[in-house]
Amino acid sequence: MHLDHSHDGPAAVSADAHRPDGTRRALRIGLGGPVGSGKTATVAALCRALRDQLSLAVVTNDIYTREDAEFLLREAVLPPERITAVETGACPHTAIRDDISANLEAVEDLEDDLGPLDLILVESGGDNLTATFSKGLVDAQVFVIDVAGGDDIPRKGGPGVTTADLLVVNKTDLAPYVGSDLARMAADAKEQRGDLPVVLQSLRSEAGVGEVAAWVRARLAAWTA
Amino acid sequence: MTRAALLVLADGRFPAGGHAHSGGAEAAVKAGRITGAAGLEEFCRGRLHTSGAVSAALAAAAALGVDPVALDGAADARTPSAALRVAARKLGRQLMRAARTTWPHPELDALARQFPKGAHQPVVLGLAARAAGLGPEDAAYCSAYEGVSGPATAVVRLLSLDPFDATGVLARLAPEVDLVVRDAVDAARRAVDLGVDALPAGSAPLLEIGAEAHAAWPVRLFAS
Ligand SMILES: Nc1nc2c(ncn2[C@@H]2O[C@H](COP(=O)(O)OP(=O)(O)OP(=O)(O)O)[C@@H](O)[C@H]2O)c(=O)[nH]1
Ligand SMILES: [Mg+2]
């Protein structure tokens, strides 16, 4: 009867905070943003920063290859069984927002196969400024843009920039070379986002992914509280 | 039962994972067998009368209450390509999640328990129709139609085909969908008494071969 129960009920509800056996499932954080802004690099850096303290896994959603998953494998940021690639039929935003079934399957399979996890990072394939994650798939989302994509992106807004739980403006080291005004990006972001947090980071700097990792730790503390 | 439930189940936006699959169209495009609307129509016609007819009959039989485990075995036996069996189970699992949330039903729960990694999609589709209070004809229509609408949508993306042309293809195929559904329901009714051997077993070798090749590509847009 106990076993029976474990396959009924909760498995049908995607956003349920518990696994079928009643334990709390992993916190799921989505990372989205335009092509090449540094999502995979941020995921890799987060894995390196957190893997010693936390049990982690990653799901990637590439547009047409397994490139992101393969990069993470090559960099050996996690053992291979902790990295899953979801195929998205040329529409990554559909797979993270409108029809999340393949991604839900991936996150649930990771926890079924590896045992309870603390955190699963879900990277969306590079998409446009309107791509956001469904609340049925992730508990919080990070939107990653970069200074080289134009310093007017925060001003333009859009659902990713405006509503993500954390906005990351990446590659600040490149600002002098592409003529981006960091102060203006920060001010525009503040204008669009009100009290929602913004991190300006360069993964090439010493501080690296530190601030984002601290934000993830805080979310996790709130999740397990 | 409500008629409108059919629209919910047949809606291309029903969140059951189909958007990531091309129904063999990606392999056919790469092989040069689909280069435009005419090729798409021939592809869809071939699919409709072979694997489409089988899927529709399986779905209708499941909707009639034929043992889903036997139907799943029949689907396996009618799908030579291992890659296609994997895709069918994946899609079945995803549809199961959506159906259980949308139309909770003990028969869906039982099948999910029996096949935690997924039963064949047409079987789940038929059972979902049953859970939604729909009949065998409705299930067969959903199955036959999505068997051609999936490739059509995929080819719009793959070839930047004019979406009006793709929709025209589907409209021209509609009378043939009617025929396939009629035969599927007949076969499903026979299967109630005679067992799953009464179901059709047509297959399209090129679809099977194409699926095996496609699954081995390093770079592709669709999962199948
Ligand atoms: N200079 C600089 N380069 C960076 C930084 N972060 C990432 N990059 C580089 O930017 C390029 C793209 O980074 P990815 O992490 O692959 O970007 P992505 O957002 O995952 O890209 P898609 O998944 O293709 O959308 C890579 O060459 C990274 O090494 C940074 O902070 N500074
Ligand atoms: Mg990436």
Tab-separated table of C-alpha atoms and ligand atoms in Angstrom:
chain	number	residue	atom	x	y	z
A	1	MET	CA	0.000	0.000	0.000
A	2	HIS	CA	2.859	2.245	0.812
A	3	LEU	CA	4.557	1.469	-2.475
A	4	ASP	CA	1.303	1.950	-4.332
A	5	HIS	CA	0.856	5.356	-2.868
A	6	SER	CA	4.301	6.441	-3.998
A	7	HIS	CA	3.253	6.327	-7.638
A	8	ASP	CA	-0.181	7.890	-7.280
A	9	GLY	CA	-1.281	11.387	-6.457
A	10	PRO	CA	1.668	13.733	-6.141
A	11	ALA	CA	3.421	12.597	-9.313
A	12	ALA	CA	0.607	14.134	-11.296
A	13	VAL	CA	1.159	17.601	-9.847
A	14	SER	CA	4.152	19.249	-11.431
A	15	ALA	CA	4.885	22.037	-8.969
A	16	ASP	CA	4.438	19.897	-5.859
A	17	ALA	CA	7.241	20.634	-3.396
A	18	HIS	CA	7.455	17.009	-2.332
A	19	ARG	CA	8.617	13.855	-3.997
A	20	PRO	CA	6.249	10.880	-4.199
A	21	ASP	CA	7.809	9.382	-1.063
A	22	GLY	CA	6.990	12.535	0.923
A	23	THR	CA	10.519	13.987	1.135
A	24	ARG	CA	11.144	17.526	-0.032
A	25	ARG	CA	12.288	17.683	-3.632
A	26	ALA	CA	15.277	19.704	-4.829
A	27	LEU	CA	15.044	23.450	-5.274
A	28	ARG	CA	14.851	24.138	-9.017
A	29	ILE	CA	16.384	27.298	-10.404
A	30	GLY	CA	16.053	28.258	-14.070
A	31	LEU	CA	18.632	30.273	-15.988
A	32	GLY	CA	17.466	31.996	-19.156
A	33	GLY	CA	18.560	34.882	-21.356
A	34	PRO	CA	19.793	35.818	-24.824
A	35	VAL	CA	22.203	33.665	-26.822
A	36	GLY	CA	25.783	33.749	-25.601
A	37	SER	CA	25.175	35.927	-22.535
A	38	GLY	CA	26.973	33.481	-20.260
A	39	LYS	CA	24.308	31.103	-18.969
A	40	THR	CA	26.395	27.949	-19.331
A	41	ALA	CA	29.473	29.690	-17.972
A	42	THR	CA	27.422	30.814	-14.952
A	43	VAL	CA	26.040	27.302	-14.450
A	44	ALA	CA	29.568	25.884	-14.615
A	45	ALA	CA	30.853	28.441	-12.126
A	46	LEU	CA	27.917	27.792	-9.783
A	47	CYS	CA	28.598	24.063	-9.884
A	48	ARG	CA	32.224	24.637	-8.970
A	49	ALA	CA	31.257	27.020	-6.166
A	50	LEU	CA	28.517	24.849	-4.665
A	51	ARG	CA	29.304	21.219	-5.434
A	52	ASP	CA	31.352	20.619	-2.295
A	53	GLN	CA	28.523	21.644	0.016
A	54	LEU	CA	25.452	20.680	-1.990
A	55	SER	CA	24.129	17.745	-3.970
A	56	LEU	CA	23.606	19.241	-7.446
A	57	ALA	CA	22.378	18.385	-10.922
A	58	VAL	CA	21.901	20.302	-14.174
A	59	VAL	CA	19.344	20.108	-17.000
A	60	THR	CA	20.212	21.852	-20.271
A	61	ASN	CA	17.770	22.817	-23.030
A	62	ASP	CA	19.700	23.360	-26.222
A	63	ILE	CA	18.148	24.552	-29.431
A	64	TYR	CA	19.571	21.894	-31.691
A	65	THR	CA	22.525	20.152	-30.105
A	66	ARG	CA	23.779	18.894	-26.793
A	67	GLU	CA	26.451	21.590	-26.823
A	68	ASP	CA	25.761	23.032	-23.384
A	69	ALA	CA	25.608	19.607	-21.772
A	70	GLU	CA	28.795	18.624	-23.568
A	71	PHE	CA	30.579	21.778	-22.448
A	72	LEU	CA	29.659	21.020	-18.839
A	73	LEU	CA	30.817	17.429	-19.278
A	74	ARG	CA	34.114	18.504	-20.841
A	75	GLU	CA	34.715	20.976	-18.059
A	76	ALA	CA	33.891	18.176	-15.619
A	77	VAL	CA	31.941	20.500	-13.358
A	78	LEU	CA	29.793	17.557	-12.267
A	79	PRO	CA	29.860	13.790	-12.858
A	80	PRO	CA	28.089	12.882	-16.133
A	81	GLU	CA	25.102	11.230	-14.469
A	82	ARG	CA	24.252	14.616	-12.953
A	83	ILE	CA	23.864	16.381	-16.303
A	84	THR	CA	20.810	15.795	-18.539
A	85	ALA	CA	20.046	17.372	-21.922
A	86	VAL	CA	16.441	17.941	-22.989
A	87	GLU	CA	15.617	18.233	-26.699
A	88	THR	CA	13.360	21.155	-27.467
A	89	GLY	CA	12.188	20.883	-31.095
A	90	ALA	CA	13.728	24.235	-32.061
A	91	CYS	CA	11.705	26.070	-29.428
A	92	PRO	CA	13.491	26.330	-26.088
A	93	HIS	CA	10.974	28.778	-24.673
A	94	THR	CA	8.144	26.308	-25.339
A	95	ALA	CA	9.989	23.625	-23.378
A	96	ILE	CA	10.505	25.874	-20.345
A	97	ARG	CA	7.189	27.690	-20.346
A	98	ASP	CA	4.277	26.377	-22.423
A	99	ASP	CA	4.878	22.641	-22.401
A	100	ILE	CA	7.234	21.737	-19.595
A	101	SER	CA	6.652	17.979	-19.640
A	102	ALA	CA	10.072	16.910	-20.964
A	103	ASN	CA	11.835	19.133	-18.443
A	104	LEU	CA	9.715	17.886	-15.556
A	105	GLU	CA	10.559	14.362	-16.574
A	106	ALA	CA	14.259	15.233	-16.599
A	107	VAL	CA	14.276	16.822	-13.140
A	108	GLU	CA	12.238	14.001	-11.650
A	109	ASP	CA	14.399	11.318	-13.268
A	110	LEU	CA	17.528	12.959	-11.853
A	111	GLU	CA	16.152	12.747	-8.335
A	112	ASP	CA	14.811	9.239	-8.868
A	113	ASP	CA	18.164	8.014	-10.166
A	114	LEU	CA	20.545	9.938	-7.907
A	115	GLY	CA	18.530	10.073	-4.711
A	116	PRO	CA	17.485	13.294	-3.031
A	117	LEU	CA	19.226	16.422	-4.370
A	118	ASP	CA	19.514	19.903	-2.886
A	119	LEU	CA	19.507	21.883	-6.105
A	120	ILE	CA	18.783	21.419	-9.809
A	121	LEU	CA	19.837	24.149	-12.239
A	122	VAL	CA	17.799	24.252	-15.473
A	123	GLU	CA	19.457	26.183	-18.308
A	124	SER	CA	17.312	27.341	-21.201
A	125	GLY	CA	18.797	27.508	-24.660
A	126	GLY	CA	19.618	31.095	-25.621
A	127	ASP	CA	16.395	32.807	-26.591
A	128	ASN	CA	14.834	36.242	-26.689
A	129	LEU	CA	13.978	38.806	-24.056
A	130	THR	CA	10.503	37.388	-23.513
A	131	ALA	CA	11.542	33.858	-22.535
A	132	THR	CA	10.579	33.004	-18.977
A	133	PHE	CA	10.270	29.750	-17.056
A	134	SER	CA	6.937	28.309	-15.955
A	135	LYS	CA	6.334	28.291	-12.198
A	136	GLY	CA	5.362	24.657	-12.691
A	137	LEU	CA	8.969	23.893	-13.602
A	138	VAL	CA	11.201	26.125	-11.470
A	139	ASP	CA	10.960	27.769	-8.081
A	140	ALA	CA	13.046	30.779	-9.052
A	141	GLN	CA	14.596	32.109	-12.213
A	142	VAL	CA	17.737	33.975	-13.119
A	143	PHE	CA	17.868	36.056	-16.295
A	144	VAL	CA	21.382	36.467	-17.683
A	145	ILE	CA	22.195	39.303	-20.095
A	146	ASP	CA	25.608	40.695	-20.936
A	147	VAL	CA	27.113	44.097	-21.477
A	148	ALA	CA	28.076	43.247	-25.049
A	149	GLY	CA	24.458	42.729	-26.133
A	150	GLY	CA	23.917	46.502	-25.849
A	151	ASP	CA	23.552	48.635	-22.740
A	152	ASP	CA	19.956	49.487	-23.617
A	153	ILE	CA	18.643	45.977	-22.861
A	154	PRO	CA	17.703	46.753	-19.236
A	155	ARG	CA	15.867	49.885	-20.430
A	156	LYS	CA	13.914	47.856	-23.019
A	157	GLY	CA	12.672	45.569	-20.280
A	158	GLY	CA	10.546	42.575	-21.283
A	159	PRO	CA	9.394	39.726	-19.034
A	160	GLY	CA	12.878	38.261	-18.476
A	161	VAL	CA	14.527	41.507	-17.440
A	162	THR	CA	11.532	42.798	-15.502
A	163	THR	CA	10.232	39.779	-13.624
A	164	ALA	CA	13.143	37.336	-13.120
A	165	ASP	CA	13.940	36.715	-9.474
A	166	LEU	CA	17.539	37.703	-10.193
A	167	LEU	CA	18.910	39.702	-13.116
A	168	VAL	CA	22.559	39.093	-13.915
A	169	VAL	CA	24.424	41.559	-16.105
A	170	ASN	CA	27.403	39.476	-17.165
A	171	LYS	CA	30.784	40.174	-18.791
A	172	THR	CA	31.338	43.522	-17.088
A	173	ASP	CA	35.024	43.097	-17.974
A	174	LEU	CA	34.066	43.780	-21.598
A	175	ALA	CA	32.260	47.079	-20.885
A	176	PRO	CA	35.198	49.355	-21.781
A	177	TYR	CA	35.682	47.557	-25.103
A	178	VAL	CA	32.068	47.685	-26.258
A	179	GLY	CA	31.303	51.139	-24.880
A	180	SER	CA	28.629	49.959	-22.435
A	181	ASP	CA	27.733	52.243	-19.563
A	182	LEU	CA	27.460	50.009	-16.485
A	183	ALA	CA	26.016	52.705	-14.254
A	184	ARG	CA	23.274	53.326	-16.762
A	185	MET	CA	22.527	49.587	-17.074
A	186	ALA	CA	22.258	49.321	-13.301
A	187	ALA	CA	19.994	52.375	-13.062
A	188	ASP	CA	17.727	51.188	-15.883
A	189	ALA	CA	17.487	47.743	-14.318
A	190	LYS	CA	16.529	49.282	-10.989
A	191	GLU	CA	13.882	51.333	-12.745
A	192	GLN	CA	12.397	48.232	-14.414
A	193	ARG	CA	12.671	45.903	-11.451
A	194	GLY	CA	11.994	47.925	-8.340
A	195	ASP	CA	13.189	45.879	-5.377
A	196	LEU	CA	14.141	42.744	-7.321
A	197	PRO	CA	17.894	42.108	-7.136
A	198	VAL	CA	20.455	42.760	-9.880
A	199	VAL	CA	24.026	41.443	-9.962
A	200	LEU	CA	26.716	42.865	-12.231
A	201	GLN	CA	29.420	40.240	-12.649
A	202	SER	CA	32.418	39.220	-14.672
A	203	LEU	CA	33.260	35.553	-14.649
A	204	ARG	CA	36.759	36.596	-15.687
A	205	SER	CA	37.254	38.511	-12.433
A	206	GLU	CA	38.329	37.212	-9.058
A	207	ALA	CA	34.877	37.674	-7.535
A	208	GLY	CA	33.441	35.584	-10.371
A	209	VAL	CA	30.082	34.011	-9.663
A	210	GLY	CA	30.298	34.756	-5.901
A	211	GLU	CA	27.303	37.068	-5.595
A	212	VAL	CA	25.049	34.784	-7.624
A	213	ALA	CA	26.180	31.786	-5.566
A	214	ALA	CA	25.313	33.685	-2.390
A	215	TRP	CA	21.854	34.445	-3.795
A	216	VAL	CA	21.369	30.746	-4.631
A	217	ARG	CA	22.405	29.771	-1.107
A	218	ALA	CA	19.884	32.221	0.333
A	219	ARG	CA	17.099	30.801	-1.855
A	220	LEU	CA	18.039	27.322	-0.756
A	221	ALA	CA	18.003	28.319	2.908
A	222	ALA	CA	14.493	29.734	2.422
A	223	TRP	CA	13.410	26.574	0.554
A	224	THR	CA	14.545	24.177	3.256
A	225	ALA	CA	13.477	26.406	6.175
B	1	MET	CA	-19.545	13.734	-21.388
B	2	THR	CA	-18.754	17.031	-22.996
B	3	ARG	CA	-17.970	17.636	-26.684
B	4	ALA	CA	-15.598	20.439	-25.790
B	5	ALA	CA	-13.307	17.976	-23.980
B	6	LEU	CA	-12.368	16.739	-27.450
B	7	LEU	CA	-11.088	20.190	-28.330
B	8	VAL	CA	-9.018	20.307	-25.157
B	9	LEU	CA	-7.411	16.936	-25.881
B	10	ALA	CA	-6.895	17.631	-29.598
B	11	ASP	CA	-5.463	21.117	-29.089
B	12	GLY	CA	-1.908	21.326	-30.384
B	13	ARG	CA	-1.097	23.345	-27.273
B	14	PHE	CA	-2.172	20.565	-24.923
B	15	PRO	CA	1.064	20.331	-22.902
B	16	ALA	CA	2.082	16.751	-23.606
B	17	GLY	CA	5.527	17.163	-25.144
B	18	GLY	CA	4.612	16.757	-28.815
B	19	HIS	CA	6.209	20.044	-29.858
B	20	ALA	CA	9.704	18.552	-29.600
B	21	HIS	CA	8.935	15.725	-32.062
B	22	SER	CA	8.645	15.877	-35.851
B	23	GLY	CA	7.041	12.473	-36.483
B	24	GLY	CA	9.860	11.539	-38.820
B	25	ALA	CA	9.646	14.766	-40.814
B	26	GLU	CA	13.125	15.964	-39.845
B	27	ALA	CA	14.719	12.791	-41.207
B	28	ALA	CA	12.610	13.022	-44.372
B	29	VAL	CA	13.570	16.668	-44.906
B	30	LYS	CA	17.263	15.844	-44.508
B	31	ALA	CA	16.950	12.950	-46.962
B	32	GLY	CA	15.348	15.295	-49.498
B	33	ARG	CA	11.984	13.518	-49.432
B	34	ILE	CA	10.198	16.637	-48.206
B	35	THR	CA	11.175	19.872	-49.924
B	36	GLY	CA	7.888	21.747	-49.892
B	37	ALA	CA	4.135	21.501	-49.422
B	38	ALA	CA	3.667	18.730	-52.006
B	39	GLY	CA	6.296	16.523	-50.365
B	40	LEU	CA	4.804	17.235	-46.963
B	41	GLU	CA	1.400	16.116	-48.209
B	42	GLU	CA	2.745	12.833	-49.585
B	43	PHE	CA	4.698	12.235	-46.383
B	44	CYS	CA	1.661	12.869	-44.209
B	45	ARG	CA	-0.551	10.715	-46.431
B	46	GLY	CA	1.875	7.825	-46.144
B	47	ARG	CA	2.127	8.234	-42.416
B	48	LEU	CA	-1.637	8.513	-41.983
B	49	HIS	CA	-2.373	5.241	-43.785
B	50	THR	CA	0.385	3.222	-42.090
B	51	SER	CA	1.576	4.039	-38.586
B	52	GLY	CA	-1.237	6.595	-38.297
B	53	ALA	CA	-3.891	3.949	-38.868
B	54	VAL	CA	-2.263	1.655	-36.310
B	55	SER	CA	-2.030	4.419	-33.710
B	56	ALA	CA	-5.630	5.460	-34.256
B	57	ALA	CA	-6.821	1.870	-33.797
B	58	LEU	CA	-4.771	1.469	-30.620
B	59	ALA	CA	-6.195	4.712	-29.240
B	60	ALA	CA	-9.761	3.713	-30.127
B	61	ALA	CA	-9.305	0.304	-28.510
B	62	ALA	CA	-7.947	1.864	-25.320
B	63	ALA	CA	-10.913	4.231	-25.254
B	64	LEU	CA	-13.227	1.216	-25.551
B	65	GLY	CA	-11.628	-0.347	-22.490
B	66	VAL	CA	-9.452	-3.016	-24.135
B	67	ASP	CA	-6.695	-4.030	-21.686
B	68	PRO	CA	-4.047	-1.303	-21.989
B	69	VAL	CA	-1.225	-3.672	-21.113
B	70	ALA	CA	-2.155	-5.937	-24.020
B	71	LEU	CA	-2.446	-2.850	-26.232
B	72	ASP	CA	0.988	-1.693	-25.168
B	73	GLY	CA	2.401	-5.075	-26.143
B	74	ALA	CA	0.594	-4.840	-29.478
B	75	ALA	CA	2.109	-1.398	-30.040
B	76	ASP	CA	5.590	-2.739	-29.294
B	77	ALA	CA	5.089	-5.561	-31.769
B	78	ARG	CA	3.980	-3.072	-34.434
B	79	THR	CA	6.973	-0.761	-33.967
B	80	PRO	CA	10.153	-2.431	-35.266
B	81	SER	CA	12.411	0.599	-34.693
B	82	ALA	CA	13.798	0.760	-31.156
B	83	ALA	CA	14.169	4.531	-31.499
B	84	LEU	CA	10.481	4.875	-32.314
B	85	ARG	CA	9.509	2.688	-29.373
B	86	VAL	CA	11.560	4.919	-27.091
B	87	ALA	CA	9.937	8.056	-28.545
B	88	ALA	CA	6.442	6.564	-28.235
B	89	ARG	CA	6.998	5.726	-24.565
B	90	LYS	CA	8.500	9.121	-23.841
B	91	LEU	CA	5.497	10.825	-25.373
B	92	GLY	CA	3.180	8.429	-23.566
B	93	ARG	CA	4.733	9.320	-20.252
B	94	GLN	CA	4.438	13.033	-20.933
B	95	LEU	CA	0.844	12.713	-22.062
B	96	MET	CA	0.118	10.648	-18.949
B	97	ARG	CA	1.288	13.499	-16.727
B	98	ALA	CA	-0.867	16.036	-18.534
B	99	ALA	CA	-3.897	13.732	-18.662
B	100	ARG	CA	-3.740	12.747	-14.989
B	101	THR	CA	-3.639	16.383	-13.979
B	102	THR	CA	-6.390	17.366	-16.407
B	103	TRP	CA	-8.775	14.402	-16.024
B	104	PRO	CA	-7.864	12.441	-12.872
B	105	HIS	CA	-9.013	8.836	-13.312
B	106	PRO	CA	-8.158	5.542	-11.574
B	107	GLU	CA	-7.453	3.784	-14.895
B	108	LEU	CA	-4.840	6.403	-15.737
B	109	ASP	CA	-3.296	5.979	-12.288
B	110	ALA	CA	-3.202	2.214	-12.789
B	111	LEU	CA	-1.470	2.479	-16.165
B	112	ALA	CA	1.016	5.036	-14.799
B	113	ARG	CA	1.831	2.596	-12.010
B	114	GLN	CA	2.312	-0.239	-14.457
B	115	PHE	CA	4.531	1.799	-16.785
B	116	PRO	CA	6.403	4.371	-14.684
B	117	LYS	CA	8.657	5.199	-17.657
B	118	GLY	CA	5.755	5.430	-20.056
B	119	ALA	CA	3.347	3.272	-22.081
B	120	HIS	CA	2.983	3.764	-25.844
B	121	GLN	CA	1.485	7.179	-26.558
B	122	PRO	CA	-1.621	6.037	-28.505
B	123	VAL	CA	-2.612	3.746	-25.634
B	124	VAL	CA	-2.309	6.590	-23.139
B	125	LEU	CA	-4.181	8.862	-25.535
B	126	GLY	CA	-7.092	6.428	-25.752
B	127	LEU	CA	-7.229	6.096	-21.999
B	128	ALA	CA	-7.042	9.881	-21.597
B	129	ALA	CA	-10.002	10.205	-23.943
B	130	ARG	CA	-11.858	7.648	-21.822
B	131	ALA	CA	-10.982	9.592	-18.662
B	132	ALA	CA	-12.283	12.762	-20.321
B	133	GLY	CA	-15.580	11.020	-21.058
B	134	LEU	CA	-14.873	10.759	-24.790
B	135	GLY	CA	-15.443	7.784	-27.070
B	136	PRO	CA	-13.349	5.603	-29.397
B	137	GLU	CA	-14.031	7.771	-32.421
B	138	ASP	CA	-12.811	10.860	-30.578
B	139	ALA	CA	-9.639	9.063	-29.512
B	140	ALA	CA	-9.008	7.874	-33.069
B	141	TYR	CA	-9.520	11.387	-34.429
B	142	CYS	CA	-7.056	12.882	-31.937
B	143	SER	CA	-4.482	10.240	-32.796
B	144	ALA	CA	-4.880	10.331	-36.580
B	145	TYR	CA	-4.922	14.108	-36.698
B	146	GLU	CA	-1.901	14.673	-34.475
B	147	GLY	CA	-0.074	12.083	-36.580
B	148	VAL	CA	-0.217	14.504	-39.513
B	149	SER	CA	-0.361	17.871	-37.752
B	150	GLY	CA	2.878	17.154	-35.861
B	151	PRO	CA	4.973	16.709	-39.039
B	152	ALA	CA	3.239	19.701	-40.650
B	153	THR	CA	4.163	21.995	-37.754
B	154	ALA	CA	7.699	20.627	-37.736
B	155	VAL	CA	8.157	21.234	-41.458
B	156	VAL	CA	7.032	24.839	-41.052
B	157	ARG	CA	9.981	25.233	-38.706
B	158	LEU	CA	12.433	23.066	-40.652
B	159	LEU	CA	11.862	24.498	-44.136
B	160	SER	CA	10.336	27.873	-43.231
B	161	LEU	CA	7.375	26.547	-45.186
B	162	ASP	CA	4.494	28.996	-45.593
B	163	PRO	CA	2.185	28.139	-42.661
B	164	PHE	CA	-0.878	28.623	-44.866
B	165	ASP	CA	0.437	25.952	-47.232
B	166	ALA	CA	1.001	23.575	-44.333
B	167	THR	CA	-2.511	24.143	-43.038
B	168	GLY	CA	-3.844	23.601	-46.563
B	169	VAL	CA	-2.159	20.195	-46.593
B	170	LEU	CA	-3.967	19.243	-43.391
B	171	ALA	CA	-7.300	20.423	-44.761
B	172	ARG	CA	-6.823	18.386	-47.947
B	173	LEU	CA	-6.034	15.290	-45.881
B	174	ALA	CA	-9.140	15.692	-43.707
B	175	PRO	CA	-11.403	13.372	-45.759
B	176	GLU	CA	-8.738	10.662	-45.570
B	177	VAL	CA	-8.477	11.172	-41.814
B	178	ASP	CA	-12.214	10.466	-41.668
B	179	LEU	CA	-11.700	7.160	-43.481
B	180	VAL	CA	-8.772	6.112	-41.346
B	181	VAL	CA	-10.762	6.874	-38.194
B	182	ARG	CA	-13.762	4.867	-39.406
B	183	ASP	CA	-11.569	1.822	-40.078
B	184	ALA	CA	-9.701	2.289	-36.800
B	185	VAL	CA	-12.898	2.277	-34.776
B	186	ASP	CA	-14.156	-0.809	-36.638
B	187	ALA	CA	-10.948	-2.640	-35.870
B	188	ALA	CA	-11.022	-1.513	-32.248
B	189	ARG	CA	-14.552	-2.869	-31.830
B	190	ARG	CA	-13.422	-6.203	-33.250
B	191	ALA	CA	-10.507	-6.185	-30.805
B	192	VAL	CA	-12.950	-5.970	-27.886
B	193	ASP	CA	-14.097	-9.510	-28.716
B	194	LEU	CA	-11.194	-10.983	-30.625
B	195	GLY	CA	-8.234	-9.447	-28.820
B	196	VAL	CA	-5.450	-7.171	-30.010
B	197	ASP	CA	-4.568	-9.345	-33.014
B	198	ALA	CA	-7.641	-7.842	-34.689
B	199	LEU	CA	-5.890	-4.448	-34.807
B	200	PRO	CA	-4.159	-3.327	-38.022
B	201	ALA	CA	-0.407	-3.802	-38.313
B	202	GLY	CA	0.579	-1.548	-41.204
B	203	SER	CA	3.988	0.020	-41.094
B	204	ALA	CA	6.152	2.374	-43.122
B	205	PRO	CA	9.672	0.975	-43.423
B	206	LEU	CA	11.165	4.339	-44.378
B	207	LEU	CA	9.778	5.905	-41.214
B	208	GLU	CA	11.359	3.143	-39.164
B	209	ILE	CA	14.705	3.376	-40.938
B	210	GLY	CA	14.653	7.180	-40.874
B	211	ALA	CA	13.969	7.149	-37.132
B	212	GLU	CA	16.969	4.907	-36.477
B	213	ALA	CA	19.251	7.172	-38.518
B	214	HIS	CA	17.826	10.318	-36.935
B	215	ALA	CA	18.406	9.050	-33.408
B	216	ALA	CA	22.120	8.769	-34.181
B	217	TRP	CA	22.590	12.307	-35.525
B	218	PRO	CA	24.767	14.493	-33.321
B	219	VAL	CA	22.873	17.657	-34.314
B	220	ARG	CA	19.099	17.779	-34.748
B	221	LEU	CA	16.233	20.114	-34.009
B	222	PHE	CA	13.672	17.511	-32.971
B	223	ALA	CA	13.804	14.593	-30.560
B	224	SER	CA	12.303	12.250	-33.182
C	1	LIG	N1	34.770	38.198	-21.184
C	1	LIG	C1	33.851	37.411	-20.659
C	1	LIG	N2	33.409	36.339	-21.353
C	1	LIG	C2	32.477	35.556	-20.789
C	1	LIG	C3	31.960	35.810	-19.496
C	1	LIG	N3	31.025	34.867	-19.217
C	1	LIG	C4	30.968	34.039	-20.302
C	1	LIG	N4	31.849	34.457	-21.244
C	1	LIG	C5	32.100	33.859	-22.564
C	1	LIG	O1	30.969	34.103	-23.390
C	1	LIG	C6	30.774	33.019	-24.320
C	1	LIG	C7	29.367	32.505	-24.229
C	1	LIG	O2	29.142	31.964	-22.952
C	1	LIG	P1	28.111	30.784	-22.659
C	1	LIG	O3	28.151	30.528	-21.191
C	1	LIG	O4	28.323	29.668	-23.574
C	1	LIG	O5	26.772	31.536	-23.043
C	1	LIG	P2	25.281	30.941	-23.033
C	1	LIG	O6	24.420	32.047	-22.537
C	1	LIG	O7	25.242	29.667	-22.292
C	1	LIG	O8	25.050	30.720	-24.580
C	1	LIG	P3	23.869	29.869	-25.312
C	1	LIG	O9	23.595	28.680	-24.443
C	1	LIG	O10	24.439	29.523	-26.620
C	1	LIG	O11	22.726	30.818	-25.394
C	1	LIG	C8	31.808	31.979	-23.948
C	1	LIG	O12	32.896	32.113	-24.815
C	1	LIG	C9	32.202	32.349	-22.520
C	1	LIG	O13	33.515	31.959	-22.188
C	1	LIG	C10	32.465	36.943	-18.779
C	1	LIG	O14	32.041	37.257	-17.657
C	1	LIG	N5	33.401	37.699	-19.411
C	2	MG	MG	24.471	27.815	-22.929
